[in-house]
C-alpha positions in Angstrom: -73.3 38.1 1.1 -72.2 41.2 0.5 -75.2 42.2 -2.1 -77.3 40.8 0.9 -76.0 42.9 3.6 -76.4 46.6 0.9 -79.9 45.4 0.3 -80.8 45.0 3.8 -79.1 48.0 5.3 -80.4 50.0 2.8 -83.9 50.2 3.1 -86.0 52.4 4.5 -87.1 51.4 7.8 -83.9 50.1 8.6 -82.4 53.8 8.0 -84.8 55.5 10.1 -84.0 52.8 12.5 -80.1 54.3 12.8 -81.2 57.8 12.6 -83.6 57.0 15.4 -80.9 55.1 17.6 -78.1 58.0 16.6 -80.1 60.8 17.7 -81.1 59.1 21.1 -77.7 58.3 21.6 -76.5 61.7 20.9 -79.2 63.3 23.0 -78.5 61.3 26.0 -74.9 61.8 25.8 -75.8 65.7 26.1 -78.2 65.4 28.7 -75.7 63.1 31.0 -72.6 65.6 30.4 -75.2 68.5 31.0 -76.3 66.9 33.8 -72.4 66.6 35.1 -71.8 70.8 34.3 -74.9 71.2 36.2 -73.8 69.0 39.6 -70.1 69.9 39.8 -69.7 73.2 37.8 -72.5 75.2 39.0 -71.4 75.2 42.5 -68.1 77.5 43.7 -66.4 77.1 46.6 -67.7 80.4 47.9 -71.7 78.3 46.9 -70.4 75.2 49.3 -69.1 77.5 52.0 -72.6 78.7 52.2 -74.4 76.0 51.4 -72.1 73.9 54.2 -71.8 73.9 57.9 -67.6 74.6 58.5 -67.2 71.0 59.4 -68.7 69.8 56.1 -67.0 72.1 54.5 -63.7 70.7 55.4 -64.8 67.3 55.2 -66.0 67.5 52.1 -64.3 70.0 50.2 -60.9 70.1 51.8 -60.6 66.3 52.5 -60.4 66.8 56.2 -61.6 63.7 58.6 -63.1 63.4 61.6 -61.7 62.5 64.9 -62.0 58.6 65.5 -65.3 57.9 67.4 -66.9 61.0 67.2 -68.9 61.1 64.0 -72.8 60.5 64.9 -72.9 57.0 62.5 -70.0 55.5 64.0 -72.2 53.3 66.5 -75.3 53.9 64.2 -77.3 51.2 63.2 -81.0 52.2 62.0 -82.6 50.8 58.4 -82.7 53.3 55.6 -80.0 55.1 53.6 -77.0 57.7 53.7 -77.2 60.3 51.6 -74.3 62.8 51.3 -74.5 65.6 52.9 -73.2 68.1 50.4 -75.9 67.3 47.6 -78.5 64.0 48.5 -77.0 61.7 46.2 -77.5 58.3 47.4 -74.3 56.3 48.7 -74.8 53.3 50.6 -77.9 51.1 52.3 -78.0 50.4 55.4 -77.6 46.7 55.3 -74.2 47.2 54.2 -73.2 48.8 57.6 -71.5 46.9 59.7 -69.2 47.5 62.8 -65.5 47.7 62.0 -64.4 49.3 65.6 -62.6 51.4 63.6 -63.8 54.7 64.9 -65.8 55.6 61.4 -68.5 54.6 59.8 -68.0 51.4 57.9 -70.1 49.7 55.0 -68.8 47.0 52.6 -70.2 48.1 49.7 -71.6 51.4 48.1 -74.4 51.8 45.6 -73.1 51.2 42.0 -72.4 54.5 40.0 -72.7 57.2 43.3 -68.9 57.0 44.3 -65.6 57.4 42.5 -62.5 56.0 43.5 -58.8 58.3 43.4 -55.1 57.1 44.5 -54.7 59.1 47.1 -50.9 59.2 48.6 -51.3 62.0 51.1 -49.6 61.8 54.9 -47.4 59.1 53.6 -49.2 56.1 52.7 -51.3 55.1 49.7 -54.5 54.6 49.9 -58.0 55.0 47.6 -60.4 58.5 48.5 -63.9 57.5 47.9 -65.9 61.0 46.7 -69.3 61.6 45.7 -69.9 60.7 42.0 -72.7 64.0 41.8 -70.4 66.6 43.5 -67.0 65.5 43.9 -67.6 65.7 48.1 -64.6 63.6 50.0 -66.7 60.7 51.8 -63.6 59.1 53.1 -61.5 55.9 52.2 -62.2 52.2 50.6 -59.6 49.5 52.5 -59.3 45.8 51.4 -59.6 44.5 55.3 -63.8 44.5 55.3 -65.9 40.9 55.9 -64.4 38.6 54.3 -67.9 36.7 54.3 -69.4 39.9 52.0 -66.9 41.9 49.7 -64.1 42.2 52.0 -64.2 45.7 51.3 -64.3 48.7 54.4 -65.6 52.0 53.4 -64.4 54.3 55.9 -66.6 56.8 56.2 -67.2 60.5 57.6 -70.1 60.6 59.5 -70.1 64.8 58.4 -70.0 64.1 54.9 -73.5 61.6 55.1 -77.3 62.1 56.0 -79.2 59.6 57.2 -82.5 59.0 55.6 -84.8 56.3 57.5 -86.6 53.5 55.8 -90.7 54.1 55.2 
């Protein structure tokens, strides 16, 4: 077996194979973390605070929240997408809205890969902070209590930190 296994990985088209598959590995491994330097180091804080309206910037940057029932999405229910607001990066579809009466926009699930999720034990209680996976923005916080028909996960949201985009 072993005699087998030398011969086979060592001719030539199965080397250039490995080379091949190393150096596309390796190249996509720089353009992802170049990618990340790009999206999250390029921007200062003095960059957001002109890029940002003063709300958005404490929103999004200093993890402030909006008052209960006052974000523009709260009672929102058109078809398309939100976007956050900081840098376009798609978050959530519409058809995972739904109405929590919690005062915030709620959706019970996000697009895979555009949040992250961070313990967050601020004002006393623990809880997860749902950011932006592009820029880092605070979006707001991911509760167990959604539809328990769906995920039975609640994304509270800040209407501030989203864009809507309609559907075509």
């Amino acid at each position: 077996m072993k005699k087998l296994s030398k011969k086979l990985y060592s001719s030539l088209p199965v080397k250039i194979f490995w080379i091949f598959l190393c150096i596309q590995f390796i190249s996509c491994k720089e353009h992802n973390a170049n990618a990340q330097t790009q999206t999250t180091k390029a921007m200062t804080e003095k960059d957001w605070k002109e890029k940002l309206t003063p709300e958005e910037y404490y929103i999004l940057r200093e993890k402030g929240t909006e008052r209960p029932f006052s974000g523009k999405y709260n009672d929102f229910f058109e078809k398309g997408s939100y976007v956050c607001a900081a840098c376009g990066n798609k978050l959530f579809n519409s058809d995972a809205k739904y109405d929590s009466s919690c005062g915030w926009p709620s959706f019970d699930k996000a697009i895979e890969g555009s949040v992250v999720y961070t313990k967050d034990t601020t004002h006393g209680m623990i809880r997860t902070e749902v950011t932006c996976a592009k820029c880092k923005g605070h979006l707001g916080h991911v509760f167990d209590d959604g539809p328990k028909d769906t995920t039975g996960t609640r994304y509270c949201m800040n209407s501030v930190s989203m864009k809507f985009i309609p559907a075509d």
